[in-house]
mmCIF file of C-alpha atoms and ligand atoms in Angstrom:
data_model
loop_
_atom_site.group_PDB
_atom_site.id
_atom_site.type_symbol
_atom_site.label_atom_id
_atom_site.label_comp_id
_atom_site.label_asym_id
_atom_site.label_seq_id
_atom_site.Cartn_x
_atom_site.Cartn_y
_atom_site.Cartn_z
ATOM 1 C CA MET A 1 -14.957 2.221 -20.066
ATOM 2 C CA LEU A 2 -11.873 1.518 -18.460
ATOM 3 C CA LYS A 3 -8.753 3.071 -20.429
ATOM 4 C CA MET A 4 -6.381 0.136 -22.018
ATOM 5 C CA ASN A 5 -2.203 0.899 -21.085
ATOM 6 C CA PRO A 6 -0.533 0.617 -24.630
ATOM 7 C CA GLN A 7 2.813 0.121 -22.771
ATOM 8 C CA LEU A 8 1.911 -2.916 -20.610
ATOM 9 C CA SER A 9 1.339 -6.908 -22.109
ATOM 10 C CA MET A 10 1.076 -10.369 -20.585
ATOM 11 C CA PRO A 11 0.620 -13.580 -22.392
ATOM 12 C CA ALA A 12 -3.034 -13.421 -23.706
ATOM 13 C CA GLU A 13 -3.721 -16.893 -21.889
ATOM 14 C CA ARG A 14 -2.861 -14.937 -18.303
ATOM 15 C CA LEU A 15 -5.178 -13.082 -16.673
ATOM 16 C CA LEU A 16 -3.041 -11.973 -13.471
ATOM 17 C CA GLU A 17 0.597 -11.627 -13.132
ATOM 18 C CA LEU A 18 2.002 -10.175 -10.138
ATOM 19 C CA ASP A 19 5.522 -8.887 -10.400
ATOM 20 C CA ASP A 20 7.958 -8.533 -7.731
ATOM 21 C CA VAL A 21 5.185 -6.671 -5.058
ATOM 22 C CA LYS A 22 6.375 -4.928 -2.031
ATOM 23 C CA VAL A 23 4.220 -4.081 1.321
ATOM 24 C CA HIS A 24 5.554 -2.869 4.326
ATOM 25 C CA PHE A 25 4.467 -1.184 7.133
ATOM 26 C CA PRO A 26 6.468 1.386 9.641
ATOM 27 C CA THR A 27 5.569 -0.336 13.245
ATOM 28 C CA ARG A 28 7.243 1.523 16.136
ATOM 29 C CA GLU A 29 9.256 -1.771 16.536
ATOM 30 C CA GLY A 30 10.901 -1.426 12.782
ATOM 31 C CA LEU A 31 9.733 -2.552 9.648
ATOM 32 C CA VAL A 32 7.434 -4.966 8.791
ATOM 33 C CA LYS A 33 7.846 -6.215 4.832
ATOM 34 C CA ALA A 34 4.895 -8.042 4.701
ATOM 35 C CA VAL A 35 4.967 -9.220 1.040
ATOM 36 C CA ASN A 36 8.731 -8.652 0.064
ATOM 37 C CA GLY A 37 8.907 -9.492 -3.394
ATOM 38 C CA VAL A 38 5.921 -11.250 -4.290
ATOM 39 C CA SER A 39 5.414 -12.684 -8.296
ATOM 40 C CA TYR A 40 3.074 -15.418 -9.116
ATOM 41 C CA HIS A 41 0.794 -15.403 -12.595
ATOM 42 C CA VAL A 42 -2.639 -17.156 -13.013
ATOM 43 C CA ASP A 43 -4.351 -17.971 -15.513
ATOM 44 C CA ARG A 44 -7.694 -17.673 -17.339
ATOM 45 C CA GLY A 45 -9.550 -20.380 -15.887
ATOM 46 C CA GLU A 46 -7.019 -21.403 -13.305
ATOM 47 C CA VAL A 47 -7.755 -22.059 -9.547
ATOM 48 C CA LEU A 48 -4.413 -20.937 -7.565
ATOM 49 C CA GLY A 49 -3.830 -22.367 -4.128
ATOM 50 C CA ILE A 50 -1.810 -19.857 -1.976
ATOM 51 C CA VAL A 51 -0.703 -21.667 1.256
ATOM 52 C CA GLY A 52 1.128 -20.418 4.294
ATOM 53 C CA GLU A 53 0.512 -19.763 7.912
ATOM 54 C CA SER A 54 -0.533 -16.553 9.676
ATOM 55 C CA GLY A 55 1.548 -13.941 8.910
ATOM 56 C CA SER A 56 3.577 -15.321 5.943
ATOM 57 C CA GLY A 57 1.567 -12.212 3.936
ATOM 58 C CA LYS A 58 -0.935 -13.755 1.251
ATOM 59 C CA SER A 59 -3.842 -11.756 2.518
ATOM 60 C CA ILE A 60 -1.954 -8.505 2.159
ATOM 61 C CA THR A 61 -1.142 -9.785 -1.134
ATOM 62 C CA ALA A 62 -4.770 -9.851 -1.895
ATOM 63 C CA ARG A 63 -5.484 -6.528 -0.548
ATOM 64 C CA ALA A 64 -2.980 -5.378 -2.941
ATOM 65 C CA ILE A 65 -4.668 -6.547 -5.792
ATOM 66 C CA MET A 66 -8.032 -5.674 -4.688
ATOM 67 C CA ARG A 67 -5.967 -1.655 -3.540
ATOM 68 C CA LEU A 68 -7.356 -2.782 -0.128
ATOM 69 C CA LEU A 69 -4.457 -2.153 1.404
ATOM 70 C CA PRO A 70 -4.711 -0.135 5.013
ATOM 71 C CA ARG A 71 -3.876 3.081 4.852
ATOM 72 C CA ASN A 72 -0.539 2.769 6.391
ATOM 73 C CA ALA A 73 1.106 0.141 3.911
ATOM 74 C CA ARG A 74 3.570 1.216 1.618
ATOM 75 C CA GLU A 75 3.702 -0.164 -1.281
ATOM 76 C CA GLU A 76 7.490 -0.392 -2.555
ATOM 77 C CA GLY A 77 7.381 -0.926 -5.741
ATOM 78 C CA GLY A 78 6.568 -3.935 -8.311
ATOM 79 C CA SER A 79 3.929 -4.219 -10.425
ATOM 80 C CA ILE A 80 -0.050 -6.388 -10.481
ATOM 81 C CA ARG A 81 -0.941 -6.737 -14.243
ATOM 82 C CA PHE A 82 -4.544 -7.688 -14.625
ATOM 83 C CA ARG A 83 -6.808 -8.593 -17.917
ATOM 84 C CA PRO A 84 -10.462 -9.179 -17.399
ATOM 85 C CA ARG A 85 -12.571 -10.717 -20.286
ATOM 86 C CA THR A 86 -13.412 -7.460 -21.812
ATOM 87 C CA GLY A 87 -9.672 -7.634 -23.285
ATOM 88 C CA GLU A 88 -8.288 -3.930 -20.990
ATOM 89 C CA LEU A 89 -4.617 -4.552 -19.007
ATOM 90 C CA HIS A 90 -4.189 -2.749 -16.068
ATOM 91 C CA ASP A 91 -1.037 -2.271 -13.810
ATOM 92 C CA LEU A 92 -3.881 -2.410 -10.473
ATOM 93 C CA SER A 93 -0.701 -1.558 -8.886
ATOM 94 C CA ALA A 94 -1.095 2.372 -10.478
ATOM 95 C CA LEU A 95 -4.453 3.231 -9.437
ATOM 96 C CA GLY A 96 -5.568 4.699 -6.159
ATOM 97 C CA ARG A 97 -7.999 3.069 -3.682
ATOM 98 C CA ASP A 98 -10.937 5.013 -4.501
ATOM 99 C CA SER A 99 -10.210 5.474 -8.266
ATOM 100 C CA ARG A 100 -12.862 5.380 -10.246
ATOM 101 C CA ALA A 101 -10.754 2.215 -11.968
ATOM 102 C CA VAL A 102 -10.542 0.440 -9.145
ATOM 103 C CA ARG A 103 -14.376 0.901 -8.473
ATOM 104 C CA GLN A 104 -15.308 -0.449 -11.513
ATOM 105 C CA ILE A 105 -12.808 -3.475 -11.507
ATOM 106 C CA ARG A 106 -13.429 -4.317 -8.281
ATOM 107 C CA GLY A 107 -17.263 -5.952 -7.807
ATOM 108 C CA GLN A 108 -17.362 -6.189 -11.656
ATOM 109 C CA HIS A 109 -14.080 -7.622 -12.941
ATOM 110 C CA ILE A 110 -12.771 -9.149 -9.261
ATOM 111 C CA GLY A 111 -14.422 -11.125 -6.281
ATOM 112 C CA MET A 112 -13.312 -11.321 -3.240
ATOM 113 C CA ILE A 113 -14.809 -13.290 -0.269
ATOM 114 C CA PHE A 114 -13.936 -14.026 3.172
ATOM 115 C CA GLN A 115 -13.406 -15.916 6.016
ATOM 116 C CA GLU A 116 -16.171 -13.691 7.768
ATOM 117 C CA PRO A 117 -19.274 -12.765 5.681
ATOM 118 C CA MET A 118 -19.817 -9.257 7.638
ATOM 119 C CA THR A 119 -16.859 -8.231 5.889
ATOM 120 C CA ALA A 120 -18.564 -8.239 2.379
ATOM 121 C CA LEU A 121 -21.863 -8.029 3.975
ATOM 122 C CA SER A 122 -23.562 -4.372 5.369
ATOM 123 C CA PRO A 123 -25.700 -5.435 8.348
ATOM 124 C CA VAL A 124 -28.504 -2.917 7.642
ATOM 125 C CA HIS A 125 -28.798 -3.830 4.385
ATOM 126 C CA SER A 126 -31.233 -7.123 3.345
ATOM 127 C CA ILE A 127 -29.022 -9.348 0.842
ATOM 128 C CA GLY A 128 -30.782 -9.061 -2.021
ATOM 129 C CA ASP A 129 -30.595 -4.842 -1.680
ATOM 130 C CA GLN A 130 -26.778 -5.508 -1.554
ATOM 131 C CA ILE A 131 -26.991 -7.658 -4.607
ATOM 132 C CA ILE A 132 -29.309 -5.700 -6.399
ATOM 133 C CA ARG A 133 -27.509 -2.540 -5.946
ATOM 134 C CA THR A 134 -23.918 -3.887 -7.423
ATOM 135 C CA ILE A 135 -25.627 -5.292 -10.220
ATOM 136 C CA GLN A 136 -27.683 -2.192 -11.130
ATOM 137 C CA LEU A 137 -23.721 -0.251 -11.169
ATOM 138 C CA HIS A 138 -21.916 -2.330 -13.083
ATOM 139 C CA MET A 139 -24.458 -4.133 -15.251
ATOM 140 C CA LYS A 140 -27.155 -1.448 -16.025
ATOM 141 C CA LEU A 141 -30.377 -3.128 -15.426
ATOM 142 C CA ASP A 142 -33.573 -1.760 -14.031
ATOM 143 C CA ARG A 143 -34.855 -3.003 -10.314
ATOM 144 C CA HIS A 144 -36.423 -5.285 -11.986
ATOM 145 C CA ALA A 145 -34.241 -7.510 -13.817
ATOM 146 C CA ALA A 146 -31.354 -7.080 -11.464
ATOM 147 C CA ARG A 147 -34.025 -8.628 -8.683
ATOM 148 C CA LYS A 148 -34.387 -11.531 -10.803
ATOM 149 C CA ARG A 149 -30.707 -11.713 -11.710
ATOM 150 C CA ALA A 150 -30.377 -11.706 -7.689
ATOM 151 C CA SER A 151 -32.419 -14.183 -7.302
ATOM 152 C CA GLU A 152 -31.395 -16.211 -9.894
ATOM 153 C CA LEU A 153 -27.682 -15.979 -8.144
ATOM 154 C CA LEU A 154 -29.021 -16.710 -4.558
ATOM 155 C CA SER A 155 -30.803 -19.924 -6.186
ATOM 156 C CA LYS A 156 -27.465 -20.540 -8.282
ATOM 157 C CA VAL A 157 -25.230 -20.566 -4.628
ATOM 158 C CA GLY A 158 -28.091 -23.073 -3.254
ATOM 159 C CA MET A 159 -30.057 -20.925 -0.917
ATOM 160 C CA PRO A 160 -33.449 -22.820 -0.658
ATOM 161 C CA ARG A 161 -36.467 -20.478 -1.164
ATOM 162 C CA PRO A 162 -34.167 -17.681 -2.880
ATOM 163 C CA GLU A 163 -37.179 -14.847 -3.738
ATOM 164 C CA GLN A 164 -37.704 -14.777 0.083
ATOM 165 C CA MET A 165 -33.916 -14.767 1.307
ATOM 166 C CA LEU A 166 -33.087 -11.379 -0.604
ATOM 167 C CA ASP A 167 -35.519 -9.903 2.046
ATOM 168 C CA ASN A 168 -33.670 -11.455 4.497
ATOM 169 C CA TYR A 169 -30.769 -9.233 6.681
ATOM 170 C CA PRO A 170 -27.108 -11.370 7.562
ATOM 171 C CA HIS A 171 -27.906 -11.331 10.901
ATOM 172 C CA GLN A 172 -30.696 -13.822 9.932
ATOM 173 C CA LEU A 173 -29.194 -16.457 8.316
ATOM 174 C CA SER A 174 -26.607 -19.677 9.471
ATOM 175 C CA GLY A 175 -22.687 -18.808 8.935
ATOM 176 C CA GLY A 176 -23.180 -21.273 6.182
ATOM 177 C CA MET A 177 -26.008 -19.571 4.358
ATOM 178 C CA ARG A 178 -24.231 -16.255 5.012
ATOM 179 C CA GLN A 179 -20.917 -17.252 3.194
ATOM 180 C CA ARG A 180 -23.291 -18.742 0.044
ATOM 181 C CA ALA A 181 -24.659 -15.056 0.452
ATOM 182 C CA MET A 182 -21.288 -13.454 0.420
ATOM 183 C CA ILE A 183 -20.707 -15.745 -2.625
ATOM 184 C CA ALA A 184 -23.481 -14.639 -4.625
ATOM 185 C CA LEU A 185 -22.650 -11.100 -3.839
ATOM 186 C CA ALA A 186 -18.936 -11.352 -5.263
ATOM 187 C CA ILE A 187 -19.713 -13.927 -8.490
ATOM 188 C CA SER A 188 -23.419 -11.293 -9.027
ATOM 189 C CA CYS A 189 -21.235 -9.027 -12.171
ATOM 190 C CA ASP A 190 -19.609 -12.564 -13.868
ATOM 191 C CA PRO A 191 -15.914 -11.508 -12.612
ATOM 192 C CA SER A 192 -12.600 -13.049 -14.628
ATOM 193 C CA LEU A 193 -11.574 -13.449 -11.364
ATOM 194 C CA LEU A 194 -12.641 -14.663 -7.593
ATOM 195 C CA ILE A 195 -10.380 -14.007 -4.578
ATOM 196 C CA ALA A 196 -11.105 -16.397 -1.655
ATOM 197 C CA ASP A 197 -9.489 -15.842 1.198
ATOM 198 C CA GLU A 198 -9.597 -18.172 3.850
ATOM 199 C CA PRO A 199 -13.891 -19.023 3.065
ATOM 200 C CA THR A 200 -13.870 -22.173 5.009
ATOM 201 C CA THR A 201 -11.710 -21.745 7.614
ATOM 202 C CA ALA A 202 -14.531 -20.875 10.546
ATOM 203 C CA LEU A 203 -16.844 -23.861 9.106
ATOM 204 C CA ASP A 204 -17.856 -26.767 10.511
ATOM 205 C CA VAL A 205 -15.919 -29.708 8.434
ATOM 206 C CA THR A 206 -19.713 -30.542 6.795
ATOM 207 C CA THR A 207 -20.156 -26.864 5.679
ATOM 208 C CA GLU A 208 -17.067 -26.265 4.140
ATOM 209 C CA ALA A 209 -17.323 -29.738 2.314
ATOM 210 C CA GLN A 210 -20.432 -28.002 1.036
ATOM 211 C CA ILE A 211 -19.008 -24.399 0.499
ATOM 212 C CA LEU A 212 -15.695 -26.010 -1.209
ATOM 213 C CA GLU A 213 -17.759 -28.213 -3.581
ATOM 214 C CA LEU A 214 -19.981 -24.668 -4.581
ATOM 215 C CA LEU A 215 -17.040 -23.221 -5.452
ATOM 216 C CA LYS A 216 -15.607 -25.975 -7.847
ATOM 217 C CA HIS A 217 -19.089 -26.011 -9.469
ATOM 218 C CA LEU A 218 -19.402 -22.429 -9.729
ATOM 219 C CA GLN A 219 -15.667 -22.399 -11.383
ATOM 220 C CA ALA A 220 -16.683 -24.884 -13.874
ATOM 221 C CA GLU A 221 -19.379 -23.264 -14.513
ATOM 222 C CA LEU A 222 -18.868 -19.791 -15.025
ATOM 223 C CA GLY A 223 -14.839 -20.458 -16.177
ATOM 224 C CA MET A 224 -13.663 -18.168 -13.467
ATOM 225 C CA ALA A 225 -10.153 -18.069 -12.145
ATOM 226 C CA ILE A 226 -10.083 -18.408 -8.004
ATOM 227 C CA VAL A 227 -6.918 -17.654 -5.923
ATOM 228 C CA PHE A 228 -7.754 -19.364 -2.882
ATOM 229 C CA ILE A 229 -5.868 -18.182 0.091
ATOM 230 C CA THR A 230 -5.385 -21.240 2.707
ATOM 231 C CA HIS A 231 -3.104 -22.255 5.453
ATOM 232 C CA ASN A 232 -4.944 -25.901 5.090
ATOM 233 C CA PHE A 233 -2.910 -27.987 2.859
ATOM 234 C CA GLY A 234 -5.853 -30.197 2.739
ATOM 235 C CA VAL A 235 -8.595 -27.786 1.105
ATOM 236 C CA VAL A 236 -5.846 -26.819 -1.398
ATOM 237 C CA ALA A 237 -5.562 -30.256 -2.873
ATOM 238 C CA ASP A 238 -9.515 -30.514 -3.042
ATOM 239 C CA ILE A 239 -9.649 -26.944 -5.264
ATOM 240 C CA ALA A 240 -6.675 -25.788 -6.760
ATOM 241 C CA ASP A 241 -4.544 -26.609 -10.107
ATOM 242 C CA ARG A 242 -1.067 -25.077 -8.881
ATOM 243 C CA VAL A 243 0.311 -23.670 -5.512
ATOM 244 C CA ALA A 244 2.187 -21.272 -4.315
ATOM 245 C CA VAL A 245 3.478 -21.594 -0.674
ATOM 246 C CA MET A 246 4.618 -18.436 0.891
ATOM 247 C CA TYR A 247 6.747 -17.856 4.256
ATOM 248 C CA LEU A 248 7.499 -14.635 5.577
ATOM 249 C CA GLY A 249 6.438 -12.334 3.130
ATOM 250 C CA ARG A 250 8.030 -14.529 0.012
ATOM 251 C CA ILE A 251 6.662 -17.482 -2.233
ATOM 252 C CA VAL A 252 9.259 -19.895 -1.588
ATOM 253 C CA GLU A 253 7.936 -22.892 -3.883
ATOM 254 C CA THR A 254 5.105 -23.095 -6.643
ATOM 255 C CA ALA A 255 4.012 -26.624 -8.571
ATOM 256 C CA SER A 256 1.760 -28.192 -9.458
ATOM 257 C CA VAL A 257 -1.016 -29.536 -7.102
ATOM 258 C CA ASP A 258 0.273 -33.284 -7.507
ATOM 259 C CA ASP A 259 3.805 -32.017 -7.598
ATOM 260 C CA ILE A 260 3.280 -30.153 -4.577
ATOM 261 C CA PHE A 261 2.348 -33.292 -2.285
ATOM 262 C CA TYR A 262 4.355 -35.968 -4.511
ATOM 263 C CA ALA A 263 7.372 -34.347 -5.481
ATOM 264 C CA PRO A 264 7.962 -31.389 -2.647
ATOM 265 C CA LYS A 265 11.380 -29.538 -3.675
ATOM 266 C CA HIS A 266 11.537 -26.625 -0.842
ATOM 267 C CA PRO A 267 12.540 -27.498 2.750
ATOM 268 C CA TYR A 268 9.367 -25.305 4.098
ATOM 269 C CA THR A 269 6.821 -27.239 2.258
ATOM 270 C CA ARG A 270 8.684 -30.932 2.762
ATOM 271 C CA ALA A 271 7.967 -29.551 6.493
ATOM 272 C CA LEU A 272 4.568 -28.462 6.532
ATOM 273 C CA LEU A 273 3.548 -31.608 4.186
ATOM 274 C CA ASN A 274 4.990 -34.102 7.105
ATOM 275 C CA SER A 275 2.760 -32.266 10.003
ATOM 276 C CA ILE A 276 -0.121 -33.783 8.273
ATOM 277 C CA PRO A 277 -1.472 -36.492 9.231
ATOM 278 C CA ARG A 278 -2.468 -39.337 6.951
ATOM 279 C CA LEU A 279 -5.351 -41.338 7.282
ATOM 280 C CA GLY A 280 -4.769 -45.031 7.706
ATOM 281 C CA VAL A 281 -1.091 -44.319 7.737
ATOM 282 C CA ASP A 282 -0.014 -41.602 10.771
ATOM 283 C CA GLN A 283 -2.689 -42.846 13.068
ATOM 284 C CA GLY A 284 -1.202 -43.347 16.228
ATOM 285 C CA ARG A 285 2.257 -41.897 15.386
ATOM 286 C CA ARG A 286 3.675 -38.909 16.635
ATOM 287 C CA LEU A 287 3.962 -36.388 13.469
ATOM 288 C CA PRO A 288 7.255 -33.778 13.313
ATOM 289 C CA THR A 289 6.670 -30.204 13.705
ATOM 290 C CA ILE A 290 8.097 -27.549 12.035
ATOM 291 C CA PRO A 291 11.241 -26.261 14.761
ATOM 292 C CA GLY A 292 11.270 -23.578 16.477
ATOM 293 C CA MET A 293 8.563 -20.073 15.842
ATOM 294 C CA VAL A 294 7.716 -18.084 12.959
ATOM 295 C CA PRO A 295 9.960 -15.371 14.010
ATOM 296 C CA ASP A 296 8.799 -11.408 14.630
ATOM 297 C CA PRO A 297 7.820 -9.917 11.099
ATOM 298 C CA TYR A 298 10.375 -7.521 12.438
ATOM 299 C CA SER A 299 13.624 -9.168 12.770
ATOM 300 C CA VAL A 300 13.455 -11.404 9.936
ATOM 301 C CA PRO A 301 16.860 -13.500 10.219
ATOM 302 C CA ASN A 302 19.413 -12.674 7.546
ATOM 303 C CA GLY A 303 20.117 -15.244 4.236
ATOM 304 C CA CYS A 304 17.379 -17.774 3.648
ATOM 305 C CA SER A 305 14.993 -16.471 6.239
ATOM 306 C CA PHE A 306 13.473 -19.880 6.673
ATOM 307 C CA HIS A 307 17.396 -20.863 8.053
ATOM 308 C CA PRO A 308 16.697 -21.201 12.069
ATOM 309 C CA ARG A 309 14.125 -23.459 11.419
ATOM 310 C CA CYS A 310 15.551 -25.803 8.652
ATOM 311 C CA GLY A 311 16.598 -29.163 8.926
ATOM 312 C CA TYR A 312 19.226 -28.423 5.583
ATOM 313 C CA SER A 313 20.737 -25.050 6.371
ATOM 314 C CA VAL A 314 24.198 -25.110 5.716
ATOM 315 C CA ALA A 315 26.045 -22.491 7.905
ATOM 316 C CA GLY A 316 27.928 -19.948 6.149
ATOM 317 C CA THR A 317 25.363 -19.590 3.227
ATOM 318 C CA CYS A 318 21.627 -20.108 4.142
ATOM 319 C CA ASP A 319 22.204 -17.899 7.297
ATOM 320 C CA VAL A 320 24.384 -15.006 4.651
ATOM 321 C CA THR A 321 22.953 -15.114 1.219
ATOM 322 C CA ALA A 322 18.899 -15.266 0.510
ATOM 323 C CA PRO A 323 18.096 -17.833 -2.242
ATOM 324 C CA GLU A 324 17.034 -17.134 -5.447
ATOM 325 C CA GLN A 325 14.377 -19.322 -7.161
ATOM 326 C CA HIS A 326 15.508 -22.108 -8.942
ATOM 327 C CA ARG A 327 13.075 -23.404 -11.836
ATOM 328 C CA PHE A 328 12.944 -26.735 -12.650
ATOM 329 C CA PRO A 329 11.951 -28.448 -16.116
ATOM 330 C CA ASN A 330 8.966 -29.690 -15.242
ATOM 331 C CA GLY A 331 8.043 -25.896 -14.024
ATOM 332 C CA GLN A 332 8.345 -26.273 -10.456
ATOM 333 C CA ALA A 333 10.289 -23.296 -8.819
ATOM 334 C CA ALA A 334 11.719 -23.691 -5.437
ATOM 335 C CA ARG A 335 13.370 -20.643 -3.490
ATOM 336 C CA CYS A 336 16.295 -22.438 -1.984
ATOM 337 C CA HIS A 337 20.045 -23.109 -2.214
ATOM 338 C CA PHE A 338 20.140 -26.816 -2.401
ATOM 339 C CA ALA A 339 17.094 -27.345 -4.143
ATOM 340 C CA GLU A 340 18.207 -29.449 -6.740
ATOM 341 C CA GLN A 341 20.691 -31.214 -4.734
ATOM 342 C CA LEU A 342 17.451 -32.177 -2.367
ATOM 343 C CA ALA A 343 15.491 -33.293 -5.575
ATOM 344 C CA GLU A 344 18.584 -35.296 -6.288
ATOM 345 C CA ALA A 345 18.674 -36.948 -3.107
ATOM 346 C CA ASP A 346 15.421 -37.929 -3.385
ATOM 347 C CA ALA A 347 15.740 -39.507 -6.852
ATOM 348 C CA HIS A 348 18.077 -42.212 -5.395
ATOM 349 C CA VAL A 349 16.132 -42.691 -2.342
HETATM 350 FE FE1 SF4 B 1 17.157 -24.733 4.104
HETATM 351 FE FE2 SF4 B 1 19.069 -23.287 3.204
HETATM 352 FE FE3 SF4 B 1 17.364 -24.291 1.495
HETATM 353 FE FE4 SF4 B 1 16.898 -22.391 3.301
HETATM 354 S S1 SF4 B 1 17.991 -22.133 1.195
HETATM 355 S S2 SF4 B 1 15.271 -23.794 2.469
HETATM 356 S S3 SF4 B 1 17.801 -22.730 5.011
HETATM 357 S S4 SF4 B 1 18.492 -24.953 2.733
#
C-alpha cells in the first residue's frame, strides 16, 4: 500500500497537477532548459491534449511524470501531484525513478503508450507473458486468473483470436496490432491515468483513426484520464476535452478544445492553426507558414521566446520581458503580453 503525504493538498476532482516543473540538460553547447516552468492539471476522466512541435518539451514533461527521465536530466524544482483512484496523494517529483513507490504507481495507476510499441514491449517475451506478469505484479491474481484477464484485455483492444495472440511475440504482429498490444499492457491494471506519447504518429491514416477510436472507447468505458501528446492539431480535435500548447519548454496557451480552435488567444497557437489546411476551404490556396525556425534549445531568445517569429512582437517589450500568463474569464489562459488586446481586436472584426 502506498503511503500518503499529509503535507500535500489538491482539489478532489483533480488527478494530476504539475506546478512549475523544470527539467534541464547540461550539454557541451550550453544548458538546455527542455522544460522550463510547466504547470498544468488533469481532472479525473478528462482528456488533455498537449500540442507542440518537436523539441517543445512535451515528451520530457511526460517522462518527468513517469519518473523515466534520462540519467543526465536535472530536475530544477516544481511539483507533480498525483492522486490515483485509491485516494493517496503523492508528489511524484520527490520519488526516485527506481523506488518501490514509483514502480507501484507506474503500471498500476499510470499507464504509458508510445509512438514505437517496442519501447514498451519486450521482443523476447510473448505478449501474453508480458501482460500476465504486469497483472500478477500489481493485482495479486494467480496465473490462471491473470491469463484470463490478459485474454479479455486483448479482446477489449480489438485483437482477433485473443487466446492465440497471447502466445505471439511482438515481431509477429503488424504495427497496428503491436499498438493494440501495448495499449492492453498499459491498461492491464485499470490505471487512473494513461499517458499517450504520439501513439498514432507512425501509423497510416486508417490505422490511426482506428486506434484513436479505440482510445476514446476505452476512456469512456474505464473512466480513465488521458494525457495525449501530439504535434497534430487534427488528432487533438478528435480526442481532447482541453488542450495545452507548448513552445520551447513552456505552456503558452491552455483552453477547451472548442476555444483553441474557434478563439485561439496566443499568436503561436494562431500561427499553428493557420498553417493547417481546412477541408473544402484551402484547396489550391497557399497556406501561411510560421516564419523562421524553432531556435536552438541552448540559445532560447530573451523575453518572449516566440518573439523572433511572432507577427505581433513589440520591440522593447517582447524581446526584453518574459510574459506572464493572462487568464480570461472563460478559463482560457495565454502567455502573451498582448493577449487581452489581441482578443479585443478579434471581437471587433
Ligand atoms: Fe508575440 Fe509578444 Fe505575445 Fe510573445 S509576448 S507572443 S512576441 S506579442
